[in-house]
Tab-separated table of C-alpha atoms and ligand atoms in Angstrom:
chain	number	residue	atom	x	y	z
Z	1	MET	CA	165.144	108.148	122.441
Z	2	THR	CA	164.271	109.185	118.901
Z	3	LEU	CA	162.601	112.502	118.420
Z	4	THR	CA	159.929	113.176	115.866
Z	5	ALA	CA	160.425	115.868	113.262
Z	6	THR	CA	158.254	118.240	115.266
Z	7	GLU	CA	160.114	117.602	118.503
Z	8	THR	CA	163.461	118.019	116.823
Z	9	TRP	CA	162.435	121.283	115.272
Z	10	SER	CA	160.940	122.695	118.419
Z	11	ARG	CA	164.134	121.904	120.336
Z	12	LEU	CA	166.136	123.853	117.818
Z	13	LEU	CA	163.677	126.712	117.877
Z	14	ASP	CA	163.640	126.850	121.653
Z	15	ARG	CA	167.348	127.370	121.581
Z	16	ALA	CA	167.249	129.843	118.720
Z	17	ARG	CA	164.684	132.053	120.361
Z	18	LEU	CA	166.983	132.594	123.302
Z	19	GLU	CA	169.497	134.218	121.007
Z	20	LEU	CA	167.662	135.752	118.084
Z	21	PRO	CA	165.924	139.111	118.292
Z	22	GLU	CA	162.289	138.552	119.092
Z	23	GLN	CA	161.032	140.173	115.904
Z	24	THR	CA	163.273	138.012	113.776
Z	25	TYR	CA	162.083	134.925	115.507
Z	26	ARG	CA	158.446	135.864	115.236
Z	27	THR	CA	158.622	136.930	111.635
Z	28	TRP	CA	160.597	134.076	110.185
Z	29	LEU	CA	160.762	131.078	112.428
Z	30	GLU	CA	157.543	130.986	114.301
Z	31	PRO	CA	155.428	130.452	111.159
Z	32	THR	CA	157.442	127.364	110.229
Z	33	GLU	CA	156.497	123.769	110.711
Z	34	ALA	CA	158.533	120.579	110.587
Z	35	LEU	CA	157.416	118.276	107.790
Z	36	GLU	CA	159.665	115.281	107.984
Z	37	LEU	CA	162.872	113.958	109.409
Z	38	GLU	CA	164.952	111.581	107.395
Z	39	GLY	CA	168.211	110.502	108.889
Z	40	ASP	CA	169.915	113.743	109.793
Z	41	THR	CA	167.942	115.906	107.423
Z	42	ILE	CA	164.908	117.780	108.543
Z	43	VAL	CA	162.499	119.327	106.076
Z	44	VAL	CA	160.751	122.420	107.321
Z	45	ALA	CA	157.809	124.220	105.779
Z	46	ALA	CA	157.677	127.978	105.448
Z	47	PRO	CA	154.484	129.804	104.481
Z	48	ASP	CA	155.724	131.180	101.170
Z	49	ARG	CA	158.645	131.292	98.773
Z	50	PHE	CA	160.055	134.439	100.242
Z	51	ALA	CA	160.056	133.083	103.765
Z	52	ALA	CA	161.546	129.788	102.631
Z	53	ASP	CA	164.377	131.502	100.743
Z	54	TRP	CA	165.041	133.862	103.558
Z	55	ASN	CA	165.191	131.139	106.156
Z	56	GLU	CA	167.356	129.026	103.909
Z	57	SER	CA	169.888	131.785	103.381
Z	58	LYS	CA	169.819	133.414	106.797
Z	59	HIS	CA	168.876	130.817	109.328
Z	60	ALA	CA	169.503	127.299	108.090
Z	61	GLN	CA	173.186	127.294	108.893
Z	62	TYR	CA	172.758	129.036	112.166
Z	63	LEU	CA	170.069	126.628	113.290
Z	64	ALA	CA	172.154	123.684	112.202
Z	65	SER	CA	174.978	124.970	114.353
Z	66	LEU	CA	172.721	124.680	117.381
Z	67	ALA	CA	172.003	121.034	116.725
Z	68	PRO	CA	174.973	119.412	118.494
Z	69	LEU	CA	173.999	121.176	121.711
Z	70	ALA	CA	170.250	120.960	121.359
Z	71	LEU	CA	170.044	117.456	119.933
Z	72	GLY	CA	173.394	115.852	120.515
Z	73	HIS	CA	174.115	115.337	116.827
Z	74	PRO	CA	174.515	117.433	113.692
Z	75	ILE	CA	171.625	118.047	111.377
Z	76	THR	CA	170.904	119.458	107.944
Z	77	ILE	CA	167.943	121.768	107.516
Z	78	VAL	CA	166.004	122.188	104.302
Z	79	PHE	CA	163.273	124.776	103.943
Z	80	ARG	CA	160.379	124.234	101.625
Z	81	VAL	CA	157.214	126.095	100.751
Z	82	ASP	CA	154.244	124.531	102.378
Z	83	GLU	CA	151.879	123.672	99.557
Z	84	GLU	CA	148.818	123.813	101.711
Z	85	ARG	CA	149.582	127.102	103.261
Z	86	LYS	CA	150.507	128.585	99.931
Z	87	THR	CA	146.882	129.022	99.116
Z	88	ARG	CA	146.386	131.182	102.154
Z	89	PRO	CA	146.802	134.925	101.892
Z	90	GLN	CA	150.386	136.021	101.802
Z	91	MET	CA	149.929	138.041	104.914
Z	92	ASP	CA	150.774	134.936	106.859
Z	93	LEU	CA	154.255	136.171	107.125
Z	94	PHE	CA	153.149	139.114	109.143
Z	95	VAL	CA	150.579	137.772	111.450
Z	96	ALA	CA	152.807	136.265	114.019
Z	97	PRO	CA	150.866	135.758	117.229
Z	98	PRO	CA	151.402	138.343	119.929
Z	99	PRO	CA	154.567	137.695	121.882
Z	100	ASP	CA	152.668	136.936	125.025
Z	101	GLN	CA	150.904	134.099	123.391
Z	102	ALA	CA	154.118	132.926	121.843
Z	103	ARG	CA	155.758	132.902	125.197
Z	104	GLN	CA	152.967	130.819	126.601
Z	105	SER	CA	153.397	128.161	124.026
Z	106	ALA	CA	157.060	127.730	124.853
Z	107	PRO	CA	157.248	124.079	125.795
Z	108	GLY	CA	158.146	123.408	129.365
Z	109	GLY	CA	156.803	126.739	130.557
Z	110	ALA	CA	159.325	129.198	131.901
Z	111	PRO	CA	159.564	129.424	135.664
Z	112	ALA	CA	157.525	132.209	137.192
Z	113	ALA	CA	160.240	134.021	139.045
Z	114	GLY	CA	163.342	135.487	137.451
Z	115	VAL	CA	161.858	135.367	133.986
Z	116	GLN	CA	164.095	137.035	131.478
Z	117	LEU	CA	163.240	140.524	130.479
Z	118	SER	CA	163.869	141.548	126.938
Z	119	THR	CA	167.144	143.448	126.909
Z	120	ARG	CA	165.790	145.838	124.298
Z	121	TYR	CA	162.876	146.996	126.417
Z	122	THR	CA	164.604	149.875	128.166
Z	123	PHE	CA	163.714	153.526	128.631
Z	124	LEU	CA	166.622	154.398	126.406
Z	125	ASN	CA	165.015	152.544	123.512
Z	126	PHE	CA	161.563	153.893	124.169
Z	127	VAL	CA	160.607	156.864	122.038
Z	128	ILE	CA	158.289	159.246	123.817
Z	129	GLY	CA	155.599	161.183	121.987
Z	130	LYS	CA	152.178	162.635	122.659
Z	131	SER	CA	150.519	159.252	122.552
Z	132	ASN	CA	152.536	157.730	125.362
Z	133	GLU	CA	153.986	160.600	127.366
Z	134	LEU	CA	151.685	160.149	130.311
Z	135	ALA	CA	152.374	156.439	130.567
Z	136	ALA	CA	156.101	156.997	130.103
Z	137	ALA	CA	156.241	159.720	132.730
Z	138	ALA	CA	154.344	157.550	135.184
Z	139	ALA	CA	156.666	154.626	134.454
Z	140	GLN	CA	159.694	156.813	135.048
Z	141	ALA	CA	158.264	158.067	138.305
Z	142	VAL	CA	157.655	154.496	139.402
Z	143	ALA	CA	161.160	153.482	138.436
Z	144	ALA	CA	162.547	156.340	140.516
Z	145	ALA	CA	160.490	155.505	143.587
Z	146	PRO	CA	159.063	151.997	143.377
Z	147	GLY	CA	156.153	151.325	145.695
Z	148	LYS	CA	155.983	154.990	146.655
Z	149	VAL	CA	154.225	157.033	144.002
Z	150	TYR	CA	151.829	155.180	141.774
Z	151	ASN	CA	150.922	151.787	143.061
Z	152	PRO	CA	149.734	149.986	141.115
Z	153	LEU	CA	150.683	151.482	137.791
Z	154	PHE	CA	148.080	150.395	135.296
Z	155	ILE	CA	148.965	150.872	131.609
Z	156	TYR	CA	146.421	150.161	128.944
Z	157	GLY	CA	146.201	150.477	125.183
Z	158	ASP	CA	145.882	148.533	121.965
Z	159	THR	CA	148.204	145.723	121.132
Z	160	GLY	CA	151.661	146.540	119.840
Z	161	LEU	CA	151.862	150.032	121.307
Z	162	GLY	CA	154.583	149.449	123.862
Z	163	LYS	CA	152.899	148.390	127.093
Z	164	THR	CA	155.145	145.423	127.715
Z	165	HIS	CA	158.158	147.451	126.682
Z	166	LEU	CA	157.367	150.210	129.126
Z	167	MET	CA	156.652	147.893	132.010
Z	168	GLN	CA	159.932	146.076	131.492
Z	169	ALA	CA	161.779	149.366	131.193
Z	170	VAL	CA	160.807	150.078	134.783
Z	171	ALA	CA	162.254	146.747	135.837
Z	172	HIS	CA	165.525	147.360	133.988
Z	173	GLU	CA	165.900	150.759	135.546
Z	174	ILE	CA	165.246	149.544	139.044
Z	175	MET	CA	167.509	146.550	138.685
Z	176	GLN	CA	170.306	148.667	137.406
Z	177	ARG	CA	170.172	150.707	140.566
Z	178	ALA	CA	169.406	147.835	142.890
Z	179	PRO	CA	170.479	144.534	141.368
Z	180	GLN	CA	169.119	142.594	144.329
Z	181	THR	CA	165.563	143.547	143.481
Z	182	ARG	CA	163.413	140.492	142.996
Z	183	VAL	CA	161.475	141.059	139.829
Z	184	CYS	CA	158.699	138.898	138.595
Z	185	PHE	CA	157.452	139.400	135.065
Z	186	VAL	CA	154.589	137.167	134.098
Z	187	GLY	CA	151.829	137.050	131.517
Z	188	THR	CA	148.410	136.813	133.061
Z	189	GLU	CA	147.639	133.601	131.254
Z	190	GLN	CA	150.736	132.006	132.630
Z	191	PHE	CA	149.903	133.295	136.076
Z	192	THR	CA	146.472	131.732	135.827
Z	193	ASN	CA	147.778	128.458	134.469
Z	194	GLU	CA	150.296	128.173	137.247
Z	195	LEU	CA	147.653	128.882	139.787
Z	196	VAL	CA	145.314	126.258	138.412
Z	197	GLY	CA	148.199	123.788	138.369
Z	198	ALA	CA	149.056	124.635	141.957
Z	199	ILE	CA	145.475	124.111	143.069
Z	200	GLN	CA	145.389	120.726	141.365
Z	201	LYS	CA	148.709	119.690	142.867
Z	202	ARG	CA	147.752	121.146	146.208
Z	203	SER	CA	150.816	123.331	146.188
Z	204	THR	CA	149.176	126.727	146.543
Z	205	PRO	CA	151.317	127.727	149.548
Z	206	GLU	CA	154.382	127.468	147.383
Z	207	PHE	CA	152.694	129.389	144.602
Z	208	ARG	CA	151.802	132.139	147.046
Z	209	ARG	CA	155.245	132.345	148.467
Z	210	ARG	CA	156.774	132.667	145.066
Z	211	TYR	CA	154.629	135.592	144.068
Z	212	ARG	CA	154.604	137.312	147.396
Z	213	GLU	CA	158.336	137.188	147.804
Z	214	THR	CA	158.831	139.586	144.986
Z	215	ASP	CA	159.694	143.283	145.102
Z	216	LEU	CA	158.353	144.197	141.723
Z	217	LEU	CA	155.489	142.336	140.136
Z	218	LEU	CA	154.856	142.895	136.446
Z	219	LEU	CA	151.626	141.288	135.426
Z	220	ASP	CA	151.170	141.593	131.691
Z	221	ASP	CA	147.792	141.584	129.945
Z	222	VAL	CA	145.439	141.401	132.903
Z	223	HIS	CA	142.465	141.486	130.569
Z	224	PHE	CA	143.138	137.759	130.341
Z	225	LEU	CA	142.444	137.301	134.020
Z	226	LYS	CA	140.025	134.405	134.169
Z	227	ARG	CA	136.553	135.072	135.353
Z	228	THR	CA	136.773	132.170	137.741
Z	229	GLU	CA	136.349	133.062	141.339
Z	230	ALA	CA	139.359	131.092	142.535
Z	231	THR	CA	141.745	132.911	140.221
Z	232	GLN	CA	140.503	136.345	141.075
Z	233	GLU	CA	140.397	135.500	144.759
Z	234	GLU	CA	143.992	134.336	144.730
Z	235	PHE	CA	145.117	137.297	142.729
Z	236	PHE	CA	143.279	139.626	145.076
Z	237	HIS	CA	145.239	138.268	148.015
Z	238	THR	CA	148.514	138.371	146.180
Z	239	PHE	CA	147.812	141.958	145.251
Z	240	ASN	CA	146.981	142.912	148.818
Z	241	ALA	CA	150.001	141.158	150.259
Z	242	LEU	CA	152.350	142.944	147.892
Z	243	TYR	CA	150.625	146.258	148.197
Z	244	GLU	CA	150.655	146.230	151.962
Z	245	ALA	CA	154.321	145.357	151.979
Z	246	GLY	CA	154.971	148.421	149.842
Z	247	ARG	CA	156.058	146.435	146.811
Z	248	GLN	CA	155.483	147.886	143.384
Z	249	ILE	CA	152.908	146.362	141.064
Z	250	ILE	CA	152.598	147.169	137.378
Z	251	LEU	CA	149.734	145.902	135.275
Z	252	THR	CA	148.984	146.148	131.587
Z	253	SER	CA	145.770	145.576	129.740
Z	254	ASP	CA	144.169	146.271	126.411
Z	255	ARG	CA	141.448	148.331	128.102
Z	256	PRO	CA	140.826	150.291	131.311
Z	257	PRO	CA	140.068	148.341	134.508
Z	258	SER	CA	136.376	149.143	134.507
Z	259	GLU	CA	135.954	147.632	131.058
Z	260	ILE	CA	137.571	144.270	131.685
Z	261	PRO	CA	134.708	141.822	131.406
Z	262	GLY	CA	134.057	139.725	134.444
Z	263	LEU	CA	136.578	141.510	136.612
Z	264	GLU	CA	135.387	141.638	140.214
Z	265	ALA	CA	134.539	145.097	141.491
Z	266	ARG	CA	137.089	144.919	144.284
Z	267	LEU	CA	139.830	144.252	141.735
Z	268	VAL	CA	138.604	147.024	139.473
Z	269	SER	CA	138.859	149.456	142.322
Z	270	ARG	CA	142.292	148.247	143.381
Z	271	PHE	CA	143.574	148.598	139.854
Z	272	GLN	CA	142.507	152.219	139.986
Z	273	TRP	CA	144.198	153.034	143.266
Z	274	GLY	CA	147.440	154.168	141.727
Z	275	MET	CA	147.768	155.581	138.274
Z	276	VAL	CA	145.846	154.511	135.213
Z	277	ALA	CA	147.615	155.656	132.052
Z	278	ASP	CA	146.773	154.886	128.479
Z	279	ILE	CA	148.899	154.629	125.351
Z	280	GLU	CA	147.394	155.647	122.050
Z	281	GLN	CA	148.421	155.279	118.441
Z	282	PRO	CA	151.492	157.358	117.674
Z	283	ASP	CA	151.065	160.219	115.210
Z	284	LEU	CA	153.122	160.598	112.058
Z	285	GLU	CA	156.042	162.484	113.596
Z	286	HIS	CA	156.189	159.991	116.404
Z	287	ARG	CA	156.148	157.070	113.998
Z	288	ILE	CA	159.022	158.609	112.100
Z	289	ALA	CA	160.976	159.067	115.317
Z	290	ILE	CA	160.332	155.461	116.306
Z	291	LEU	CA	161.551	154.176	112.950
Z	292	GLN	CA	164.629	156.376	113.081
Z	293	ASN	CA	165.371	155.140	116.549
Z	294	LYS	CA	164.952	151.568	115.429
Z	295	ALA	CA	167.237	152.135	112.456
Z	296	ARG	CA	169.826	153.730	114.697
Z	297	LEU	CA	169.672	150.864	117.160
Z	298	ASP	CA	170.241	148.372	114.420
Z	299	HIS	CA	172.888	150.533	112.755
Z	300	LEU	CA	170.783	150.812	109.668
Z	301	GLU	CA	170.542	154.561	109.306
Z	302	LEU	CA	172.828	154.557	106.307
Z	303	THR	CA	170.908	151.989	104.355
Z	304	ILE	CA	167.509	153.490	105.001
Z	305	PRO	CA	166.991	156.860	103.356
Z	306	ASP	CA	164.743	159.384	105.038
Z	307	ASP	CA	162.089	159.239	102.349
Z	308	VAL	CA	161.720	155.507	102.934
Z	309	ILE	CA	161.318	156.029	106.665
Z	310	ARG	CA	158.662	158.610	105.942
Z	311	PHE	CA	156.947	156.328	103.465
Z	312	ILE	CA	156.662	153.538	106.030
Z	313	ALA	CA	155.540	155.942	108.730
Z	314	GLU	CA	152.865	157.338	106.476
Z	315	HIS	CA	151.506	154.007	105.393
Z	316	VAL	CA	151.830	151.725	108.380
Z	317	ARG	CA	149.661	153.135	111.087
Z	318	SER	CA	148.280	150.252	113.031
Z	319	SER	CA	150.932	149.769	115.715
Z	320	VAL	CA	154.563	150.135	116.602
Z	321	ARG	CA	154.993	146.424	116.259
Z	322	GLU	CA	153.798	146.648	112.668
Z	323	LEU	CA	156.186	149.500	112.035
Z	324	GLU	CA	159.105	147.447	113.227
Z	325	GLY	CA	157.902	144.449	111.281
Z	326	SER	CA	157.712	146.521	108.113
Z	327	LEU	CA	161.261	147.691	108.479
Z	328	ILE	CA	162.505	144.169	108.967
Z	329	ARG	CA	160.540	142.890	106.043
Z	330	LEU	CA	161.815	145.651	103.813
Z	331	LEU	CA	165.443	144.995	104.659
Z	332	ALA	CA	165.051	141.295	104.145
Z	333	TYR	CA	163.429	141.922	100.808
Z	334	ALA	CA	166.168	144.311	99.705
Z	335	SER	CA	168.844	141.855	100.607
Z	336	LEU	CA	167.114	138.977	98.899
Z	337	LYS	CA	166.560	140.949	95.713
Z	338	HIS	CA	169.961	142.615	95.848
Z	339	ARG	CA	168.400	146.015	95.475
Z	340	ASP	CA	168.946	149.254	97.318
Z	341	VAL	CA	166.333	150.358	99.776
Z	342	SER	CA	164.086	152.871	98.064
Z	343	VAL	CA	160.502	153.979	98.214
Z	344	SER	CA	159.569	151.868	95.241
Z	345	LEU	CA	161.205	148.835	96.801
Z	346	ALA	CA	159.330	149.549	100.022
Z	347	ARG	CA	156.078	149.716	98.143
Z	348	GLU	CA	156.831	146.354	96.620
Z	349	ALA	CA	158.034	144.674	99.794
Z	350	LEU	CA	155.168	145.964	101.869
Z	351	ARG	CA	152.340	145.786	99.411
Z	352	ASP	CA	150.356	143.266	101.439
Z	353	LYS	CA	150.818	145.284	104.564
Z	354	LEU	CA	149.813	148.503	102.881
Z	355	ARG	CA	146.726	146.934	101.573
Z	356	LEU	CA	145.790	145.238	104.791
Z	357	ASN	CA	146.183	148.426	106.724
Z	358	GLY	CA	143.432	149.687	104.536
Z	359	GLU	CA	145.404	152.869	104.262
Z	360	ALA	CA	144.153	153.986	100.883
Z	361	THR	CA	141.268	156.406	101.004
Z	362	ALA	CA	138.350	155.776	98.685
Z	363	GLU	CA	139.706	158.460	96.446
Z	364	GLU	CA	143.167	156.987	96.287
Z	365	LYS	CA	141.707	153.626	95.562
Z	366	TYR	CA	139.788	155.093	92.718
Z	367	ALA	CA	142.820	156.892	91.381
Z	368	LEU	CA	144.814	153.760	91.567
Z	369	SER	CA	142.319	151.236	90.473
Z	370	VAL	CA	142.976	148.346	88.196
Z	371	LEU	CA	141.640	150.355	85.344
Z	372	SER	CA	143.963	153.273	85.876
Z	373	ILE	CA	146.977	150.978	85.799
Z	374	GLN	CA	145.725	149.304	82.658
Z	375	GLN	CA	145.181	152.688	81.055
Z	376	LEU	CA	148.612	153.907	81.944
Z	377	VAL	CA	150.297	150.801	80.607
Z	378	ALA	CA	148.158	150.790	77.498
Z	379	ARG	CA	149.154	154.371	76.768
Z	380	GLU	CA	152.815	153.646	77.333
Z	381	PHE	CA	152.776	150.745	74.876
Z	382	SER	CA	150.358	152.399	72.432
Z	383	VAL	CA	147.691	149.736	72.698
Z	384	ASN	CA	144.211	149.971	74.170
Z	385	VAL	CA	142.707	148.632	77.367
Z	386	GLU	CA	140.250	146.370	75.546
Z	387	GLY	CA	143.214	144.711	73.886
Z	388	LEU	CA	144.892	144.117	77.241
Z	389	ARG	CA	141.768	142.480	78.549
Z	390	SER	CA	141.092	140.454	75.446
Z	391	LYS	CA	142.095	136.885	74.736
Z	392	SER	CA	144.294	137.949	71.872
Z	393	ARG	CA	147.815	136.621	72.127
Z	394	THR	CA	149.570	138.780	69.611
Z	395	LYS	CA	153.007	139.766	70.712
Z	396	GLN	CA	152.049	143.418	70.632
Z	397	LEU	CA	149.624	142.774	73.464
Z	398	THR	CA	151.241	140.088	75.610
Z	399	VAL	CA	154.121	142.101	76.999
Z	400	PRO	CA	152.033	145.156	77.962
Z	401	ARG	CA	149.453	142.828	79.449
Z	402	GLN	CA	152.097	141.128	81.532
Z	403	VAL	CA	153.466	144.469	82.629
Z	404	ALA	CA	150.008	145.610	83.665
Z	405	MET	CA	149.494	142.435	85.682
Z	406	PHE	CA	152.852	142.897	87.287
Z	407	LEU	CA	152.168	146.477	88.310
Z	408	ILE	CA	148.704	145.643	89.564
Z	409	ARG	CA	150.226	142.996	91.735
Z	410	GLU	CA	152.871	145.398	92.967
Z	411	PHE	CA	150.703	148.407	93.607
Z	412	LEU	CA	147.379	146.940	94.531
Z	413	GLY	CA	148.532	143.633	95.944
Z	414	LEU	CA	145.614	141.804	94.386
Z	415	GLN	CA	145.379	138.054	94.565
Z	416	LEU	CA	146.350	136.114	91.455
Z	417	VAL	CA	142.770	135.151	90.793
Z	418	GLU	CA	141.619	138.736	91.050
Z	419	ILE	CA	144.270	139.780	88.596
Z	420	GLY	CA	143.224	137.022	86.233
Z	421	ASN	CA	139.670	138.297	86.426
Z	422	ALA	CA	140.748	141.798	85.542
Z	423	PHE	CA	142.186	140.424	82.319
Z	424	GLY	CA	139.245	138.633	80.823
Z	425	GLY	CA	139.160	135.766	83.304
Z	426	ARG	CA	142.611	134.283	82.878
Z	427	ASP	CA	143.480	131.591	85.373
Z	428	HIS	CA	146.017	132.040	88.103
Z	429	SER	CA	148.748	129.967	86.495
Z	430	THR	CA	148.705	132.315	83.531
Z	431	VAL	CA	149.105	135.204	85.903
Z	432	ILE	CA	152.008	133.521	87.678
Z	433	HIS	CA	153.647	132.897	84.347
Z	434	SER	CA	153.229	136.548	83.420
Z	435	LEU	CA	154.720	137.778	86.663
Z	436	GLU	CA	157.676	135.482	86.219
Z	437	ARG	CA	158.231	136.668	82.665
Z	438	ILE	CA	158.425	140.239	83.859
Z	439	ASP	CA	160.768	139.299	86.672
Z	440	THR	CA	163.086	137.737	84.133
Z	441	LEU	CA	162.895	140.693	81.787
Z	442	LEU	CA	163.601	143.072	84.642
Z	443	ALA	CA	166.689	141.120	85.506
Z	444	HIS	CA	168.104	141.068	81.975
Z	445	ASP	CA	166.704	143.824	79.878
Z	446	ALA	CA	167.850	147.313	80.858
Z	447	PRO	CA	165.721	149.370	78.445
Z	448	PHE	CA	162.675	147.392	79.462
Z	449	THR	CA	163.490	147.920	83.123
Z	450	ALA	CA	163.760	151.654	82.561
Z	451	ARG	CA	160.360	151.638	80.986
Z	452	VAL	CA	158.817	149.799	83.915
Z	453	GLU	CA	160.580	152.133	86.320
Z	454	SER	CA	159.018	155.117	84.639
Z	455	LEU	CA	155.606	153.502	84.868
Z	456	ARG	CA	156.226	152.838	88.519
Z	457	LYS	CA	157.099	156.437	89.014
Z	458	SER	CA	153.947	157.666	87.326
Z	459	LEU	CA	151.927	155.347	89.498
Z	460	SER	CA	153.637	156.531	92.664
Z	461	ASP	CA	152.876	160.097	91.677
Z	462	LEU	CA	149.285	159.182	91.085
Z	463	HIS	CA	149.235	157.585	94.481
Z	464	THR	CA	150.685	160.417	96.548
M	1	ADP	P1	152.230	145.781	123.688
M	1	ADP	O1	152.729	145.122	124.924
M	1	ADP	O2	151.523	147.068	123.949
M	1	ADP	O3	151.429	144.874	122.804
M	1	ADP	P2	155.015	145.875	123.049
M	1	ADP	O4	155.538	146.494	124.289
M	1	ADP	O5	155.239	144.411	122.895
M	1	ADP	O6	153.491	146.220	122.821
M	1	ADP	O7	155.642	146.672	121.817
M	1	ADP	C1	155.661	146.164	120.500
M	1	ADP	C2	156.969	146.515	119.840
M	1	ADP	O8	157.019	147.903	119.591
M	1	ADP	C3	158.167	146.205	120.699
M	1	ADP	O9	159.210	145.719	119.889
M	1	ADP	C4	158.545	147.540	121.315
M	1	ADP	O10	159.910	147.632	121.575
M	1	ADP	C5	158.133	148.499	120.229
M	1	ADP	N1	157.715	149.798	120.749
M	1	ADP	C6	156.476	150.124	121.177
M	1	ADP	N2	156.415	151.414	121.544
M	1	ADP	C7	157.639	151.921	121.337
M	1	ADP	C8	158.225	153.220	121.521
M	1	ADP	N3	157.505	154.249	121.984
M	1	ADP	N4	159.515	153.383	121.187
M	1	ADP	C9	160.234	152.356	120.708
M	1	ADP	N5	159.761	151.124	120.515
M	1	ADP	C10	158.476	150.899	120.823
M	2	MG	MG1	152.355	143.179	125.557
């Protein structure tokens, strides 16, 4: 049997995801796509240069080492930037689909029972703060006395705030004490799909048995529960069977039970029988603690100075998942550029993220507008802003212009076209050329680098 490029790649990835940390997998490998297979060489597309380089240097060899087992023969992997995707915003790298969705798309579909829990999702690794203390306390109470105190435990909150983590922490804790416990962790979509499959194959009795013979049912993301009557009916009975047998049920959702659209009233009320606890966005101190914990877990505390942790915590506010993603991205960037982790490096590595988080207030935006960068650079090089924006190509103007473009890219994260527009309508290839020039100068010209550093510093001061 010969496999296509896509099949080959997905076999390798299936194997890799069993071993790699989830974040790593989601950040770097999930956004890839097999392009072609020629002999024993597979060409794989990554969404941008950075991702391609990173995969090439960090993952190509590792993935190749999986080939004999996964494919039965060795393989060479080449990463390439996907031309089509290059035109898309660079944020691609960050917007990995939620893990639940990713799990669903795993070919073959994992079996319902005995699904692996993430080893990292323990109470020990869960940082408690104001935003999640209620949910965490409830989870701990449930872990101490499953089926006795809060049944069901219903945890809700926005995506990336630790619902799945917390629910699995309960399972870890219980299983540590009682390894025989039959735990079932399942995403609601998978639950529904299995049920529909069972109905079609007329194997619902088996489906029922499987779910009812469990001591601890973790049903993740119940807001995905299908509106169909059959699904809700079946789930209702499963719920009752488990509940009456004194088995613990934990549910998560992105909203409270009463706000799940199309959820039958009898299910809404059952979901509220036990404890309904929400998780909110962590505050600054909490975000710092989470990042520190993450750094400690990964033995990174030495390489990540406190001011960098604070910088990330101050600027990335959307979710814990984003926080973790930022840290990973920053470290990857530092290693690729051979630079120490610093606030200015963080600003550079995370510029898209910072911008997308919309973190700048109107005032900050004003202070740090295109114009203010142009003015600063113009002053530094004793030229004027009109000159920078003009078509003139005298040497006196080109370098400062390129520097201004470079800093605008770094600090404001504008698209190439937008930058071109800010300089008298230059096209994007000119902008690329300019950015590359500055990169080269920064690598070879120390006095020049010092000058740019001082500009960076002034801009950071303006910004904070
Ligand atoms: P959700 O299920 O709410 O979308 P997850 O449980 O998948 O979120 O959490 C997203 C990521 O953030 C996971 O890697 C998780 O370990 C981490 N995380 C969330 N909250 C915390 C916390 N309080 N302490 C440590 N890590 C956390
Ligand atoms: Mg989740």
